[in-house]
Amino acid sequence: MLIVPEAAIADLIDEGDAFDAVEAVFAAMAKDAARNFPVVREALGHAEALYGFKSGFDAAGGVLGLKSGGYWPGNATKGLTNHQSTMVLFDPDSGRPRALVGGNLLTALRTAAASAVSIRHLAREDARVLGIMGAGHQAAFQMRAAVRQRRFDKVLGWNRNPERLARLADTAEELGLPFEAVDPETLGARADVIITITSSFAALLEAGHVRPGTHLACMGTDTAGKQEVDPALLVRARVFTDEVAQAITLGECQHAVKAGLLAETAITPIGAVITGAADGRRAASDVTLFDGTGIGLQDLAVAARAVDRAVARGAAAEIEI
Amino acid sequence: MLIVPEAAIADLIDEGDAFDAVEAVFAAMAKDAARNFPVVREALGHAEALYGFKSGFDAAGGVLGLKSGGYWPGNATKGLTNHQSTMVLFDPDSGRPRALVGGNLLTALRTAAASAVSIRHLAREDARVLGIMGAGHQAAFQMRAAVRQRRFDKVLGWNRNPERLARLADTAEELGLPFEAVDPETLGARADVIITITSSFAALLEAGHVRPGTHLACMGTDTAGKQEVDPALLVRARVFTDEVAQAITLGECQHAVKAGLLAETAITPIGAVITGAADGRRAASDVTLFDGTGIGLQDLAVAARAVDRAVARGAAAEIEI
């Protein structure tokens, strides 16, 4: 069995690799060559932790396995990441464990890759202003992945706690882009692409704030009850997602669906856009919205890339199990 | 992170250790100090494999994790075990991975331990004849664990394919017990304790075959549709299980419950017998039946024992993850 530790990941896989892996597995899902298994997600009743697994099988890529982990809010005080993830891959031909992979950076990269895939396939080609709502750890990853997809010349940012906006400003500077802190209304009025990556439980962006032609990637809502945008925006927009079943239960779509404003059948899997089976953006004036809920196959796809890369470089430790 | 490979398990943990671990976690469940998470079980659509996870959290023992694996029917032709299991334990205080443990032998030991726990707490003290139905890989483990619980002086065995009975005969010989191959009717008429450990999809043992005072441990039914004994036997018997929710959906109880013959409330968790919260056997003439469905907490309990033992002996390899 191969071991690829957390510390090795940064040298093995970058935003481009994660993009390719996630785009490929979204396409495989649309061709029914890959599927996610039911998600296990449990409040532990210990250390205020949320714990669980995401898992799946990509027959096209020959990747089987799971991501195990969760959220431990007290970790930061111990010098550990609050989100803890570990991927385990299995040989689909025998069930033997193939690889154990540190999953923290990979999770950040695969989440960022999903919004980047949505930008590639749904945003206007002439998008120039990128808006980011949220300034947590993940926001920087989203920005780095997004700027590879269009010739952005400006980043606008908003965060509930303005003191944290330094993270966005620093990341924009690292990417050579001017940064401006704005309120949600201004962000909606000026951004061509908007990424929401918050832990909000109420809409932060109203439908009327968003211009025609905008692409939104709503990446923060991954639990029943969370919400980032006005449900009316999902009525106005053409809506896409990673996995419809998850979008309507715990993604951004949950609210519009529950309110009877959005039919499940009106939500298009992004994989179908990638394969050409479904339309993406039809007109420059379309508002497109990608509900990125986060699926096990994304985790497995980036983990498999990291393992393949480590093997190719002779950098994977082998252990007996 | 600690690595305890499959090859190390046999030297680390025996039937007695597995018994203690499984008995303790059944008791913890009865005290609401341990619980299983939902089971994921999927037909892969590849290599005819069934794959999934069992997982849980034992707050009393501080054990969190999962068993991943499944059944690959083509493995035997490659010199591999058809059942492939790997346990992963996590630190419940931080979510960091604690140990990766080879799970094949542990799964056999924990399944055998469950029936042994049921014998300890439910069989008559004067039980002398042990009956085993089924002669697969697991049957030998069940016999070895069972004989530690009562002063058995004879083993009776039945198997659909009589050629495989050599496994039972050899195991009985290893344990110093006479063995006799019999038909199900004779087995029911003469055994004081009966363990069923088959892959049957129809009743092998009729209610009328079983004497008053018998204890049955039905260990083979772990999937909707499987069945080992006449549902009428579950009406006649006092019924116990590892986890009621699983017993009524995929354990031996499923058929009697579905037929309206057995109420969910009539099934007693074995943990409550262990803690003294519920009665076990009330009279020498009671027929007692334990529906052993197999739960994630059993896997975690034996894996944690193996890890603790490896650590105490300085035998656990440590890797960076």
XYZ file of C-alpha atoms in Angstrom:
642
model
C 0.000 0.000 0.000
C 1.241 3.474 -0.873
C 1.432 6.345 1.589
C 1.312 9.922 0.336
C 1.471 12.196 3.377
C -0.077 15.621 3.670
C 3.316 17.304 3.520
C 4.044 15.772 0.097
C 0.853 16.948 -1.630
C 1.898 20.524 -2.391
C 4.816 19.298 -4.506
C 2.725 16.694 -6.309
C -0.392 18.489 -7.480
C -1.319 22.062 -8.353
C -4.445 23.954 -9.378
C -4.108 22.741 -12.962
C -3.875 19.093 -11.983
C -6.855 19.425 -9.656
C -8.811 21.141 -12.427
C -8.130 18.340 -14.902
C -9.013 15.652 -12.349
C -12.270 17.280 -11.262
C -13.364 18.168 -14.798
C -12.741 14.573 -15.900
C -14.728 13.034 -13.069
C -17.666 15.432 -13.541
C -17.723 14.296 -17.166
C -17.519 10.626 -16.124
C -20.532 11.157 -13.842
C -22.527 12.570 -16.756
C -21.679 9.441 -18.753
C -22.773 7.211 -15.839
C -19.200 5.939 -15.605
C -18.722 7.294 -12.081
C -20.999 7.650 -9.109
C -20.962 8.807 -5.521
C -22.134 6.572 -2.695
C -24.409 7.871 0.082
C -22.709 10.392 2.340
C -22.292 9.624 6.046
C -22.261 12.771 8.149
C -22.664 12.669 11.912
C -22.437 15.088 14.803
C -20.131 13.159 17.120
C -21.386 14.606 20.374
C -17.706 14.961 21.294
C -15.350 17.912 20.794
C -18.242 19.568 18.877
C -17.050 17.584 15.890
C -18.857 16.817 12.651
C -17.496 13.615 11.154
C -18.188 11.466 8.145
C -17.279 9.979 4.808
C -17.700 10.735 1.158
C -17.047 7.891 -1.186
C -17.588 6.673 -4.693
C -16.392 4.704 -7.667
C -15.085 6.068 -10.932
C -15.183 3.087 -13.271
C -13.782 5.201 -16.094
C -10.721 6.158 -14.078
C -10.507 2.929 -12.072
C -10.689 4.863 -8.804
C -12.502 3.493 -5.749
C -12.353 4.832 -2.238
C -13.402 7.311 0.342
C -12.563 10.501 2.099
C -12.930 10.273 5.837
C -12.800 13.241 8.093
C -14.671 16.172 9.419
C -14.611 19.408 11.283
C -13.085 19.788 14.750
C -13.645 23.416 15.817
C -11.141 23.211 18.674
C -8.218 22.116 16.497
C -6.933 25.605 15.711
C -6.056 26.153 19.364
C -3.835 23.034 19.147
C -2.067 24.211 16.007
C -4.049 21.789 13.826
C -6.361 22.430 10.885
C -10.035 22.401 11.940
C -10.980 20.487 8.796
C -9.266 17.099 8.839
C -9.418 14.825 5.815
C -7.782 11.573 4.831
C -8.376 9.729 1.573
C -8.132 5.954 1.206
C -8.061 4.411 -2.254
C -8.773 0.750 -3.005
C -7.991 -1.430 -5.990
C -11.390 -1.866 -7.679
C -10.297 -5.254 -9.038
C -9.524 -6.818 -5.651
C -10.613 -4.488 -2.833
C -7.038 -4.380 -1.528
C -6.080 -0.972 -0.107
C -4.020 0.910 -2.684
C -3.130 4.212 -1.070
C -3.561 6.380 2.004
C -3.362 10.048 1.173
C -3.313 13.151 3.363
C -6.466 14.993 2.372
C -6.392 18.515 3.768
C -4.712 20.358 0.897
C -6.398 18.064 -1.620
C -9.808 19.009 -0.242
C -9.001 22.685 -0.643
C -7.741 22.120 -4.191
C -10.704 20.021 -5.290
C -13.217 22.506 -3.914
C -11.445 25.329 -5.719
C -11.222 23.222 -8.870
C -15.001 22.736 -8.940
C -15.688 26.474 -9.080
C -12.912 26.843 -11.653
C -14.515 24.142 -13.820
C -17.805 26.027 -13.590
C -16.071 29.260 -14.646
C -14.383 27.535 -17.582
C -17.670 26.146 -18.863
C -20.206 28.779 -17.815
C -18.684 32.250 -17.383
C -18.591 34.779 -20.220
C -15.303 34.706 -22.148
C -14.934 38.438 -21.546
C -15.345 38.222 -17.758
C -12.795 40.609 -16.208
C -13.936 41.319 -12.629
C -13.866 38.511 -10.068
C -15.889 38.874 -6.865
C -15.231 36.761 -3.789
C -17.618 36.630 -0.833
C -15.953 35.100 2.182
C -12.347 35.378 3.334
C -11.701 32.115 5.177
C -8.929 29.615 4.480
C -10.735 28.278 1.406
C -11.312 31.675 -0.228
C -7.667 32.034 -1.258
C -7.767 28.636 -2.981
C -10.917 29.609 -4.866
C -9.276 32.818 -6.093
C -6.082 31.088 -7.247
C -8.040 28.464 -9.194
C -10.475 30.982 -10.682
C -7.912 33.382 -12.136
C -6.540 30.628 -14.391
C -9.848 30.498 -16.283
C -10.405 34.062 -17.526
C -8.285 37.195 -18.011
C -9.438 38.794 -14.777
C -8.039 42.276 -14.186
C -9.570 43.022 -10.782
C -10.726 41.237 -7.638
C -13.531 42.543 -5.436
C -13.973 41.055 -1.991
C -16.467 41.081 0.836
C -16.424 39.362 4.205
C -18.714 39.567 7.215
C -15.655 40.314 9.365
C -13.691 42.949 7.368
C -10.499 42.314 9.323
C -10.074 39.029 7.502
C -10.132 40.666 4.070
C -6.345 40.891 4.269
C -6.295 37.267 3.134
C -8.064 38.169 -0.102
C -5.932 41.295 -0.606
C -2.737 39.312 -0.082
C -3.832 36.557 -2.448
C -4.815 39.049 -5.141
C -1.435 40.741 -4.774
C 0.313 37.378 -5.064
C -1.623 36.893 -8.320
C -0.728 40.386 -9.563
C -4.295 41.678 -9.425
C -5.659 44.867 -7.828
C -8.033 44.207 -4.939
C -10.902 46.269 -3.600
C -13.042 45.636 -0.531
C -16.697 46.356 -1.281
C -20.186 45.686 0.110
C -22.298 42.846 -1.341
C -24.423 45.223 -3.408
C -21.374 46.770 -5.070
C -19.803 43.375 -5.564
C -22.961 42.140 -7.297
C -23.170 45.275 -9.442
C -19.568 45.101 -10.676
C -18.381 41.483 -10.726
C -18.608 39.303 -13.843
C -17.902 36.150 -11.842
C -18.874 35.784 -8.171
C -17.642 33.014 -5.902
C -19.416 32.656 -2.551
C -17.395 30.687 -0.021
C -18.854 31.431 3.402
C -20.461 29.502 6.273
C -23.594 31.622 6.086
C -27.063 30.505 7.156
C -28.850 33.380 5.399
C -28.690 34.945 1.938
C -25.812 37.403 1.543
C -26.557 38.403 -2.025
C -29.955 39.493 -3.333
C -31.170 38.593 -6.804
C -31.407 42.281 -7.699
C -27.742 42.821 -6.849
C -26.531 40.671 -9.721
C -26.057 41.954 -13.280
C -27.149 40.102 -16.421
C -24.297 37.949 -17.720
C -22.886 37.147 -14.292
C -21.656 33.689 -13.403
C -21.954 32.663 -9.749
C -20.223 29.715 -8.110
C -21.903 29.118 -4.747
C -19.405 26.956 -2.888
C -20.181 27.440 0.797
C -23.474 25.626 1.250
C -22.806 21.981 2.068
C -25.281 21.342 4.896
C -29.034 21.567 5.366
C -29.799 25.074 6.621
C -26.790 26.862 5.143
C -27.511 29.536 2.543
C -25.498 32.142 0.626
C -27.814 33.701 -1.960
C -31.421 34.784 -2.430
C -33.528 31.848 -3.724
C -34.948 34.253 -6.305
C -31.498 34.273 -7.880
C -31.859 30.555 -8.617
C -35.118 31.291 -10.428
C -33.523 34.019 -12.508
C -30.363 32.023 -13.229
C -29.683 28.924 -15.248
C -28.689 26.507 -12.493
C -25.906 23.872 -12.619
C -24.410 21.638 -9.977
C -21.960 18.826 -9.321
C -24.642 16.350 -8.198
C -28.346 17.137 -8.356
C -29.335 14.821 -5.478
C -26.946 16.585 -3.147
C -27.737 20.092 -4.419
C -31.426 19.791 -3.599
C -30.855 18.365 -0.119
C -27.838 20.188 1.256
C -26.581 22.545 -1.443
C -27.576 26.100 -2.309
C -30.520 24.728 -4.344
C -32.201 23.338 -1.203
C -33.987 26.605 -0.387
C -35.385 27.358 -3.842
C -36.476 23.728 -4.245
C -38.117 23.650 -0.808
C -39.936 26.904 -1.587
C -41.254 25.402 -4.825
C -39.381 28.010 -6.875
C -37.005 25.593 -8.581
C -37.728 22.153 -10.040
C -35.128 19.442 -9.649
C -35.392 18.889 -13.397
C -34.322 22.488 -14.013
C -30.895 21.802 -12.499
C -28.213 20.654 -14.948
C -25.233 18.554 -13.885
C -22.080 20.408 -14.926
C -20.739 17.132 -16.278
C -23.372 17.196 -18.999
C -22.123 20.632 -20.058
C -18.547 19.352 -20.132
C -19.473 16.381 -22.329
C -21.671 18.530 -24.576
C -24.844 16.668 -23.649
C -26.399 19.836 -22.207
C -26.163 23.541 -22.946
C -24.128 25.751 -20.669
C -24.455 29.503 -21.144
C -26.787 30.298 -24.043
C -26.578 34.081 -24.137
C -24.193 36.765 -22.924
C -27.004 38.072 -20.733
C -27.661 34.733 -18.971
C -27.055 34.583 -15.264
C -25.466 31.181 -14.628
C -25.192 29.692 -11.151
C -23.131 26.668 -10.153
C -24.100 25.019 -6.862
C -20.892 23.332 -5.727
C -21.825 20.924 -2.966
C -18.628 18.866 -2.870
C -18.718 15.190 -3.748
C -16.626 12.172 -2.887
C -15.599 11.598 -6.492
C -13.821 14.961 -6.520
C -11.783 13.879 -3.520
C -10.929 10.550 -5.066
C -10.023 12.144 -8.381
C -7.434 14.513 -6.901
C -6.119 11.845 -4.529
C -5.608 9.445 -7.437
C -3.723 12.149 -9.361
C -1.481 12.768 -6.371
C -0.781 9.052 -5.998
C -0.048 8.615 -9.702
C 2.314 11.572 -9.591
C 4.053 10.254 -6.478
C 4.473 6.837 -8.083
C 5.835 8.353 -11.292
C 8.409 10.283 -9.281
C 9.269 7.355 -7.030
C 8.098 9.492 -4.114
C 5.395 7.228 -2.678
C 6.345 5.249 0.397
C 5.186 1.644 0.287
C 4.038 -0.134 3.420
C 2.754 -3.612 4.082
C -0.880 -3.732 5.220
C -0.114 7.451 12.260
C 0.307 3.826 13.244
C 0.268 0.931 10.803
C -0.719 -2.533 11.976
C -0.588 -4.833 8.955
C -2.721 -7.888 8.400
C 0.227 -10.204 8.987
C 0.769 -8.806 12.497
C -2.783 -9.298 13.768
C -2.571 -13.011 14.630
C 0.226 -12.319 17.119
C -1.537 -9.350 18.660
C -5.074 -10.491 19.379
C -6.784 -13.792 20.053
C -10.337 -15.029 20.638
C -10.253 -13.864 24.247
C -9.185 -10.332 23.352
C -11.833 -10.122 20.652
C -14.440 -11.393 23.108
C -13.572 -8.720 25.689
C -13.554 -5.956 23.079
C -16.891 -6.937 21.546
C -18.601 -7.547 24.893
C -17.453 -4.122 26.116
C -18.706 -2.276 23.068
C -22.092 -4.053 23.112
C -22.407 -2.873 26.717
C -21.367 0.662 25.750
C -24.090 0.688 23.085
C -26.691 -0.275 25.694
C -25.545 2.663 27.818
C -25.775 5.023 24.800
C -22.041 5.568 25.078
C -21.353 4.092 21.631
C -23.240 4.154 18.356
C -22.942 2.969 14.804
C -23.265 5.340 11.873
C -25.342 4.476 8.796
C -23.881 1.646 6.749
C -22.834 2.259 3.155
C -23.109 -0.854 1.020
C -22.975 -0.738 -2.760
C -22.839 -3.180 -5.620
C -19.908 -1.768 -7.581
C -20.969 -2.976 -10.990
C -17.343 -4.068 -11.401
C -15.684 -7.416 -10.632
C -19.077 -8.451 -9.145
C -17.933 -6.704 -5.990
C -19.997 -5.547 -3.028
C -18.242 -2.656 -1.322
C -18.920 -0.370 1.594
C -18.195 0.958 5.044
C -19.240 0.355 8.585
C -18.373 3.046 11.047
C -19.137 4.399 14.473
C -17.992 6.144 17.597
C -17.431 4.583 20.980
C -17.255 7.563 23.326
C -16.693 5.242 26.288
C -13.623 3.676 24.691
C -12.509 6.768 22.780
C -12.627 4.879 19.492
C -13.707 6.531 16.240
C -13.360 5.143 12.765
C -14.496 2.882 10.021
C -14.057 -0.428 8.351
C -13.876 -0.191 4.604
C -14.027 -3.154 2.341
C -16.213 -5.693 0.746
C -16.551 -8.907 -1.138
C -14.669 -9.615 -4.363
C -15.781 -13.082 -5.534
C -12.906 -13.391 -8.024
C -10.146 -12.866 -5.470
C -9.689 -16.523 -4.556
C -8.450 -17.274 -8.074
C -5.713 -14.650 -7.516
C -4.651 -16.098 -4.165
C -6.396 -13.300 -2.255
C -9.171 -13.449 0.332
C -12.585 -12.727 -1.212
C -13.552 -10.628 1.797
C -11.226 -7.635 2.031
C -11.358 -5.331 5.038
C -9.266 -2.451 6.283
C -9.920 -0.478 9.454
C -9.009 3.175 9.904
C -9.097 4.729 13.367
C -9.181 8.462 14.060
C -8.396 10.495 17.150
C -11.850 11.602 18.385
C -10.316 14.731 19.908
C -8.790 16.065 16.695
C -9.934 13.980 13.722
C -6.309 13.157 12.900
C -5.838 9.612 11.573
C -4.548 7.390 14.357
C -4.107 3.937 12.852
C -4.528 1.875 9.725
C -5.170 -1.771 10.523
C -5.419 -4.840 8.318
C -8.983 -6.017 8.841
C -9.410 -9.506 7.424
C -8.518 -11.602 10.466
C -10.044 -9.000 12.770
C -13.357 -9.265 10.934
C -13.348 -13.034 11.390
C -12.483 -12.671 15.079
C -15.082 -10.008 15.806
C -17.835 -11.986 14.066
C -16.913 -15.078 16.063
C -16.713 -13.012 19.234
C -20.296 -11.801 18.807
C -21.710 -15.325 18.819
C -19.424 -16.211 21.736
C -20.753 -13.216 23.690
C -24.275 -14.431 23.009
C -23.360 -17.914 24.247
C -21.773 -16.507 27.411
C -24.875 -14.493 28.248
C -27.708 -16.592 26.835
C -26.828 -20.308 26.577
C -27.607 -22.765 29.363
C -24.646 -23.308 31.693
C -24.918 -27.043 31.104
C -24.778 -26.822 27.314
C -22.560 -29.658 26.072
C -23.316 -30.177 22.359
C -22.372 -27.472 19.862
C -23.981 -27.505 16.423
C -22.538 -25.582 13.489
C -24.439 -25.034 10.250
C -22.132 -23.895 7.493
C -18.530 -24.856 6.827
C -17.040 -21.819 5.122
C -13.946 -19.888 6.214
C -15.834 -18.191 9.039
C -17.269 -21.397 10.552
C -13.939 -22.441 12.049
C -13.615 -19.062 13.787
C -17.107 -19.391 15.221
C -16.284 -22.832 16.614
C -13.001 -21.731 18.211
C -14.661 -18.756 19.903
C -17.718 -20.745 21.025
C -15.880 -23.569 22.778
C -14.321 -21.102 25.238
C -17.758 -20.301 26.657
C -19.150 -23.681 27.796
C -17.740 -27.145 28.507
C -18.745 -28.552 25.132
C -17.968 -32.235 24.682
C -19.145 -32.706 21.093
C -19.523 -30.790 17.838
C -22.203 -31.555 15.261
C -21.901 -30.055 11.794
C -23.953 -29.642 8.654
C -23.150 -28.012 5.356
C -25.007 -27.814 2.059
C -21.900 -29.150 0.351
C -20.759 -32.085 2.546
C -17.254 -32.094 1.047
C -16.460 -28.924 2.943
C -17.275 -30.496 6.321
C -13.603 -31.436 6.610
C -13.021 -27.877 7.790
C -15.342 -28.391 10.756
C -13.942 -31.852 11.502
C -10.371 -30.536 11.426
C -11.223 -27.588 13.668
C -13.017 -29.806 16.178
C -10.003 -32.113 16.215
C -7.700 -29.142 16.790
C -9.915 -28.262 19.761
C -9.887 -31.841 21.068
C -13.594 -32.426 20.444
C -15.317 -35.304 18.652
C -17.117 -34.257 15.494
C -20.118 -35.735 13.738
C -21.679 -34.748 10.432
C -25.487 -34.751 10.661
C -28.550 -33.448 8.838
C -30.261 -30.228 10.020
C -33.059 -32.137 11.754
C -30.599 -34.221 13.804
C -28.485 -31.171 14.528
C -31.548 -29.334 15.860
C -32.635 -32.336 17.912
C -29.282 -32.857 19.636
C -27.433 -29.532 19.888
C -27.664 -27.291 22.969
C -26.090 -24.373 21.122
C -26.472 -23.859 17.365
C -24.451 -21.417 15.309
C -25.657 -20.772 11.761
C -22.987 -19.253 9.546
C -24.075 -19.740 5.944
C -24.891 -17.588 2.911
C -28.379 -19.050 2.651
C -31.383 -17.299 1.155
C -33.921 -19.761 2.616
C -34.543 -21.282 6.044
C -32.249 -24.247 6.779
C -33.643 -25.034 10.205
C -37.343 -25.433 11.043
C -38.803 -24.272 14.344
C -39.850 -27.824 15.158
C -36.279 -29.069 14.779
C -35.086 -27.167 17.816
C -35.330 -28.467 21.392
C -36.447 -26.380 24.384
C -33.426 -24.831 26.091
C -31.451 -24.357 22.885
C -29.477 -21.211 22.210
C -29.082 -20.186 18.571
C -26.618 -17.668 17.210
C -27.680 -16.788 13.655
C -24.605 -15.166 12.170
C -24.948 -15.543 8.412
C -27.743 -13.127 7.539
C -26.288 -9.686 6.871
C -28.192 -8.623 3.767
C -31.823 -8.120 2.794
C -33.083 -11.428 1.402
C -30.706 -13.751 3.229
C -32.272 -16.204 5.680
C -31.070 -19.142 7.809
C -33.953 -20.200 10.049
C -37.730 -20.545 10.017
C -39.381 -17.234 11.050
C -41.581 -19.295 13.407
C -38.435 -19.939 15.420
C -38.173 -16.226 16.147
C -41.711 -16.290 17.507
C -40.975 -19.252 19.742
C -37.604 -17.896 20.910
C -36.615 -14.959 23.043
C -34.795 -12.820 20.466
C -31.618 -10.781 20.988
C -29.372 -8.894 18.601
C -26.356 -6.613 18.319
C -28.349 -3.687 16.876
C -32.119 -3.752 16.519
C -32.246 -1.302 13.595
C -29.958 -3.534 11.565
C -31.583 -6.800 12.676
C -35.004 -5.806 11.370
C -33.711 -4.551 8.021
C -30.940 -6.952 7.040
C -30.534 -9.481 9.844
C -32.311 -12.760 10.529
C -35.179 -10.812 12.164
C -36.121 -9.172 8.841
C -38.383 -12.038 7.765
C -40.347 -12.466 11.008
C -40.759 -8.681 11.308
C -41.878 -8.334 7.688
C -44.389 -11.174 8.171
C -45.808 -9.409 11.223
C -44.757 -12.298 13.477
C -42.201 -10.359 15.503
C -42.424 -6.827 16.885
C -39.338 -4.663 16.875
C -39.963 -4.028 20.579
C -39.720 -7.766 21.282
C -36.040 -7.775 20.237
C -33.538 -7.139 23.038
C -30.103 -5.655 22.407
C -27.535 -8.061 23.827
C -25.777 -5.092 25.400
C -28.709 -4.622 27.757
C -28.290 -8.227 28.919
C -24.584 -7.650 29.475
C -25.200 -4.522 31.564
C -28.045 -6.186 33.467
C -30.649 -3.758 32.160
C -32.581 -6.583 30.482
C -33.155 -10.244 31.200
C -31.307 -12.841 29.184
C -32.419 -16.442 29.546
C -35.221 -16.733 32.121
C -35.749 -20.496 32.191
C -33.787 -23.596 31.255
C -36.485 -24.365 28.700
C -36.241 -21.003 26.908
C -35.130 -21.022 23.326
C -32.864 -17.989 22.949
C -31.839 -16.632 19.549
C -29.137 -14.067 18.876
C -29.317 -12.306 15.508
C -25.719 -11.284 14.841
C -25.794 -8.778 11.997
C -22.284 -7.389 12.360
C -21.769 -3.751 13.264
C -19.034 -1.211 12.725
C -18.395 -0.795 16.445
C -17.323 -4.441 16.666
C -14.731 -3.820 13.989
C -13.463 -0.696 15.665
C -13.334 -2.388 19.060
C -11.076 -5.233 17.912
C -8.970 -2.909 15.766
C -8.392 -0.608 18.751
C -7.351 -3.609 20.863
C -4.877 -4.699 18.206
C -3.439 -1.187 17.970
C -3.126 -0.841 21.751
C -1.393 -4.208 21.939
C 0.971 -3.294 19.082
C 1.824 0.000 20.777
C 2.428 -1.704 24.122
C 4.820 -4.139 22.440
C 6.540 -1.464 20.389
C 5.360 -3.375 17.314
C 3.360 -0.632 15.565
C 5.104 1.077 12.661
C 4.660 4.829 12.664
C 4.310 6.760 9.430
C 3.827 10.417 8.648
C 0.499 11.235 6.996
